[in-house]
Short mmCIF file of C-alpha atoms in Angstrom, two decimals:
data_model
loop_
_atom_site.label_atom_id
_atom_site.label_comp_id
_atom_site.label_asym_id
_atom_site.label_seq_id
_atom_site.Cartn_x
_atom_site.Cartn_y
_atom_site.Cartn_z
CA UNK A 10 125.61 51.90 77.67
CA UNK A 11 127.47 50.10 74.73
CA UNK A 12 127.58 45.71 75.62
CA UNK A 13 131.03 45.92 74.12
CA UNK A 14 134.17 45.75 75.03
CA UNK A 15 137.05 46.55 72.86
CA UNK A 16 141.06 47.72 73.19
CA UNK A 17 141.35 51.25 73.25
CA UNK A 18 143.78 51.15 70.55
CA UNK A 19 146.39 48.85 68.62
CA UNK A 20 148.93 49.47 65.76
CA UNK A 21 149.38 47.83 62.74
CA UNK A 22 152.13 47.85 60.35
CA UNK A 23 150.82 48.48 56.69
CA UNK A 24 150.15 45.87 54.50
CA UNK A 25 149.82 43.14 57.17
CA UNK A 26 146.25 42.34 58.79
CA UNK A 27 144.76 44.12 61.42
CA UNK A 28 142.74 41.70 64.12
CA UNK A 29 140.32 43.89 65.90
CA UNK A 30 138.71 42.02 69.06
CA UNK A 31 135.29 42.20 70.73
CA UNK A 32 134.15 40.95 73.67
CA UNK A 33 130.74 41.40 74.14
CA UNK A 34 129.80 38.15 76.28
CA UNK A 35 126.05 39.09 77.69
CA UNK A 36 125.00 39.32 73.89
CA UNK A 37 121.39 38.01 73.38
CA UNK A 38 120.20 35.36 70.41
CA UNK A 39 118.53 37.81 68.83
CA UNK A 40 121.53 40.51 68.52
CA UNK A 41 123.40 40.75 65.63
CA UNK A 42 127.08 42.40 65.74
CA UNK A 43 128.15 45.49 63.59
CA UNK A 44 131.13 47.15 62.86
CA UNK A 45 131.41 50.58 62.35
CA UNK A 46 134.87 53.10 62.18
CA UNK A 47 135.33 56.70 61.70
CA UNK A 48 137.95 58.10 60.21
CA UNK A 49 139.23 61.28 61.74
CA UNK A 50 135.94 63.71 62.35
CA UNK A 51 133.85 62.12 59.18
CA UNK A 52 130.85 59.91 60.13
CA UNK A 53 130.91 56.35 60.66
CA UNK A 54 131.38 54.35 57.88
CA UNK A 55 129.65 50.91 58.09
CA UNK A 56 131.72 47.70 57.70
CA UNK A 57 130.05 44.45 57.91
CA UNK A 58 127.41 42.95 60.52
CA UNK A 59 127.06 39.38 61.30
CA UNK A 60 124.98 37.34 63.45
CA UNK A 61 126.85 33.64 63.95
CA UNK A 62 128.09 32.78 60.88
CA UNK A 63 131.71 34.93 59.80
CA UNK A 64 131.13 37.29 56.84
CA UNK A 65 133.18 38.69 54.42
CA UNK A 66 133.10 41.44 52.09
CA UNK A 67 134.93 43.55 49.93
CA UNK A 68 136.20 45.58 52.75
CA UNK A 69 136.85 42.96 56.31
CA UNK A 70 135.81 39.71 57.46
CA UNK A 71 133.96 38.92 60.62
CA UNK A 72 134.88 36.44 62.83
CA UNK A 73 132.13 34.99 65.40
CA UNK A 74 133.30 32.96 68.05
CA UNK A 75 130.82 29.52 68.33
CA UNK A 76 129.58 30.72 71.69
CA UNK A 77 128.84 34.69 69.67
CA UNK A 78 130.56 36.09 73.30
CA UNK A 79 133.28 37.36 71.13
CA UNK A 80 133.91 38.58 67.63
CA UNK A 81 137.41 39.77 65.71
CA UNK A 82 137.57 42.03 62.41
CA UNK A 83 139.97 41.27 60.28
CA UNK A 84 141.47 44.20 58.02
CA UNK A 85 143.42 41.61 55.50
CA UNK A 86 145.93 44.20 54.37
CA UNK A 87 146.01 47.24 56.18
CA UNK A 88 146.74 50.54 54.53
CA UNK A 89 147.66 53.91 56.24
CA UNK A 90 144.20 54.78 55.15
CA UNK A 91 142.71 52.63 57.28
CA UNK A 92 143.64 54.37 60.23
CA UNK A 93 140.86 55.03 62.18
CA UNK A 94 138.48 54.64 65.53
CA UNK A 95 136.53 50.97 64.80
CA UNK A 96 133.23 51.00 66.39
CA UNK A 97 132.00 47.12 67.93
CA UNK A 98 128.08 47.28 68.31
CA UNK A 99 125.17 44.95 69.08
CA UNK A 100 121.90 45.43 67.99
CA UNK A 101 119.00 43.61 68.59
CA UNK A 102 116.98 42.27 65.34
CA UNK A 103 113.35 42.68 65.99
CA UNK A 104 110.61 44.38 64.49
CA UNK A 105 110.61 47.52 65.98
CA UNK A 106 114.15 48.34 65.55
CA UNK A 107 116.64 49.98 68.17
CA UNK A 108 119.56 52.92 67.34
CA UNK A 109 123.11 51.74 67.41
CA UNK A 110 124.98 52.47 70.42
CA UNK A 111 128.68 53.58 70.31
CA UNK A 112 131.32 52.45 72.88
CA UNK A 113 135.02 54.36 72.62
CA UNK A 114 135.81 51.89 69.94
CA UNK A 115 139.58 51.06 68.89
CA UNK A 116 142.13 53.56 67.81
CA UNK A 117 143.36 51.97 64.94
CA UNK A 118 147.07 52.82 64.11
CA UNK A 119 148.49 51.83 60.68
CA UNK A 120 152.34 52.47 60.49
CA UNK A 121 154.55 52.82 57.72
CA UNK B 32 128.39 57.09 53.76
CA UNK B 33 126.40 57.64 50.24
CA UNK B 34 123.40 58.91 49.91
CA UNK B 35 122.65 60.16 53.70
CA UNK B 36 123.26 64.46 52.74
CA UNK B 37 123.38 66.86 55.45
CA UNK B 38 123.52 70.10 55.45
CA UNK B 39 124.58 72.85 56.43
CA UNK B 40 128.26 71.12 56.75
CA UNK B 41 129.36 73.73 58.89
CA UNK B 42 126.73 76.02 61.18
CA UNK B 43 127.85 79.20 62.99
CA UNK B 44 125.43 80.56 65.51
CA UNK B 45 125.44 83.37 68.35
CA UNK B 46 124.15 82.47 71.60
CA UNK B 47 120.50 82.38 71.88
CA UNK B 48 119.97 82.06 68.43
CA UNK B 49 117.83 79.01 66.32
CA UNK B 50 120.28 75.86 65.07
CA UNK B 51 118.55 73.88 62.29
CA UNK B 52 119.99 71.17 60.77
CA UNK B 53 119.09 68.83 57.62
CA UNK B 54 119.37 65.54 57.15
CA UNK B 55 118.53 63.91 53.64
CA UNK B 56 118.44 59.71 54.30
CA UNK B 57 119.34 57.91 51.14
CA UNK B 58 116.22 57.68 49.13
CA UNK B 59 113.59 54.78 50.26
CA UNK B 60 115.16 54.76 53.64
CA UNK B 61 112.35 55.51 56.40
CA UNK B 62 114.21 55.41 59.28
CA UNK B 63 116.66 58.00 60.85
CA UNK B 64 118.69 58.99 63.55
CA UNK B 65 120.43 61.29 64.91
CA UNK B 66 123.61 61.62 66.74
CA UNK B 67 126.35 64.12 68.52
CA UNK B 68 129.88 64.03 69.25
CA UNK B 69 131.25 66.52 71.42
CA UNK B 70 135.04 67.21 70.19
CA UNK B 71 137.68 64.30 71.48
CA UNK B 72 134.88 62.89 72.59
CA UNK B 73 132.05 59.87 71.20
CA UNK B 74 128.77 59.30 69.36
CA UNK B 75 126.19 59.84 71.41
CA UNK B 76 122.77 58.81 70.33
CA UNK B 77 120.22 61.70 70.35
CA UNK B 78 116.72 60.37 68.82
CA UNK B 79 115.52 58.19 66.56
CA UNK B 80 112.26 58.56 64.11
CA UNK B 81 110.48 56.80 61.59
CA UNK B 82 108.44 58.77 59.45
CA UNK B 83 106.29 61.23 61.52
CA UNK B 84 106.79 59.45 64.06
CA UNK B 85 109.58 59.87 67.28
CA UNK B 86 110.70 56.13 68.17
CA UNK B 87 113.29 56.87 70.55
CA UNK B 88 113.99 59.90 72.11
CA UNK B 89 115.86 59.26 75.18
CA UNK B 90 119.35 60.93 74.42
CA UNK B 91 117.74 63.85 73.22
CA UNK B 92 117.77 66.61 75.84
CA UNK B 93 114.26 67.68 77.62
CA UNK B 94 114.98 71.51 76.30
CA UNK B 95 115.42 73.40 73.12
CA UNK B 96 116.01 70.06 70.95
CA UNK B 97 113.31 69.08 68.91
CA UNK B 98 113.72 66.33 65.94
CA UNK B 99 111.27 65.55 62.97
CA UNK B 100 110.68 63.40 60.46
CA UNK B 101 108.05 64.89 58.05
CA UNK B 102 106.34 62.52 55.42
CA UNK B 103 107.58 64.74 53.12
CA UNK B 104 111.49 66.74 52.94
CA UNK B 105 114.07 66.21 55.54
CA UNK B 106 114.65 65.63 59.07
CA UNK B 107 115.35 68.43 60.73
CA UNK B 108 116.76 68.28 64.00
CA UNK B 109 116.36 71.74 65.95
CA UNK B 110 118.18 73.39 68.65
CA UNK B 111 116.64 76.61 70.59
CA UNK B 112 118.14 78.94 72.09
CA UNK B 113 121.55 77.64 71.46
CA UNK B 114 124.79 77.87 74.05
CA UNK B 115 128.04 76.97 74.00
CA UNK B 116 128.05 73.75 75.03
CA UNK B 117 126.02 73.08 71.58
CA UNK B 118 128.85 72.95 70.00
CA UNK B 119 129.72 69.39 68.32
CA UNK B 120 129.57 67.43 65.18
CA UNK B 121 125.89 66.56 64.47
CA UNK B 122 125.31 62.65 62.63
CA UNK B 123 122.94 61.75 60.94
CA UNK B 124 121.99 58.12 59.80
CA UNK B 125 119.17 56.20 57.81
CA UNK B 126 117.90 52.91 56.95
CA UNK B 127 115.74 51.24 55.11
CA UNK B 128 113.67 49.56 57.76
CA UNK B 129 115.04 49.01 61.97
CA UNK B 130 115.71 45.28 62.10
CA UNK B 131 118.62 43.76 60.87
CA UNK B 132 120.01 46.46 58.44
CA UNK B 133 123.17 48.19 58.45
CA UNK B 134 122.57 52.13 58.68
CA UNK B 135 124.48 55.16 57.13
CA UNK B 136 125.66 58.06 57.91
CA UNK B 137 126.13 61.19 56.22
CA UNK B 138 129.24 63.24 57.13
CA UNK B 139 127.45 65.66 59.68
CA UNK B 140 127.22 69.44 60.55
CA UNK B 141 129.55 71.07 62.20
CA UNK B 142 128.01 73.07 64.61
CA UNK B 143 129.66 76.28 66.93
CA UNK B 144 128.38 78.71 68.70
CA UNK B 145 130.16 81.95 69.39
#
């Protein structure tokens, strides 16, 4: 079962930033948070991962709350093409690896 | 998404035929896995291998699916016997080692059985 819990969906108005939440409080120190979204039926495309510190890359930043029990994407400036299901996942970082489980995710509207 | 090829893209079989599908991981990568998505519906993980070798198969089914990872060529994931409730989009996704790295997926096979 996905640790994650997310909105099932949220709207956006293009051009204005999208703030996706997380919860995902029984994470353990050795977890790291990934985002994932899928845009209509192609596979997930991978966004950014963090593990305490925010990220940013050319695509979102990742907010990490101090106490890691919550997280927020942030789309900067949302296009219609960015309409999609985003995917919150932990993963634990060890040596032998573990797949990436998939919650419902967020259905991600961006409006005109 | 680059780099992780699967193919067929789309798969048509008859009921109690052979499914195989391909899954090329983006070169160097020696981890993959595999995943289904039954339509409206989400990604569900199906097995996980490093080369030759099964790591996790615990959302595979106990019949007809079989996955592989040969040291050599794609992994093939394999579905016996196939019935209608095969029918679903088929993920695939590598990485370069398990800890701490992002995976990729490739954009899947469509899969239907008539």
């Amino acid at each position: 079962d996905a640790k994650t819990t997310q909105p099932p969906s949220m709207d956006c108005a293009e051009g204005r930033a999208a703030n996706l939440p997380c919860n995902h409080s029984t994470i353990s120190g050795n977890e790291y948070v990934y985002w994932y979204r899928q845009i209509h039926s192609q596979g997930p495309q991978y966004i950014i991962h963090g593990l305490k510190n925010n990220e940013t890359n050319e695509m979102a930043s990742l907010i990490i709350t101090e106490d890691r029990k919550s997280s927020t994407l942030i789309l900067p400036h949302a296009t219609l093409r960015d309409t999609a299901v985003y995917y919150c996942i932990v993963r634990p970082w060890d040596n032998y690896g573990q797949n990436f489980v998939f919650g419902p995710g967020t259905r991600l509207s961006v409006l005109p | 998404n680059a780099g992780v090829m699967q193919n067929p893209r789309h798969l048509v079989r008859r009921r109690g035929q052979e499914a195989r599908l391909r899954c090329s991981p983006v070169k160097g990568h020696s981890h993959v896995y595999w995943y289904r998505q039954l339509p409206e519906e989400g990604l569900k993980f199906m097995v996980y291998l490093q080369k030759e070798n099964i790591i996790d198969e615990s959302g595979m089914p106990k019949e007809r699916f079989s996955a592989e990872f040969p040291k050599e060529g794609p992994s093939i994931l394999r579905i016996q016997q196939v019935v209608r409730g095969d029918s679903a989009a088929y993920f695939c996704a590598s990485s370069p080692q398990g800890a701490s790295t992002e995976a990729f997926f490739g954009q899947g096979t469509r899969l239907t059985v008539v």
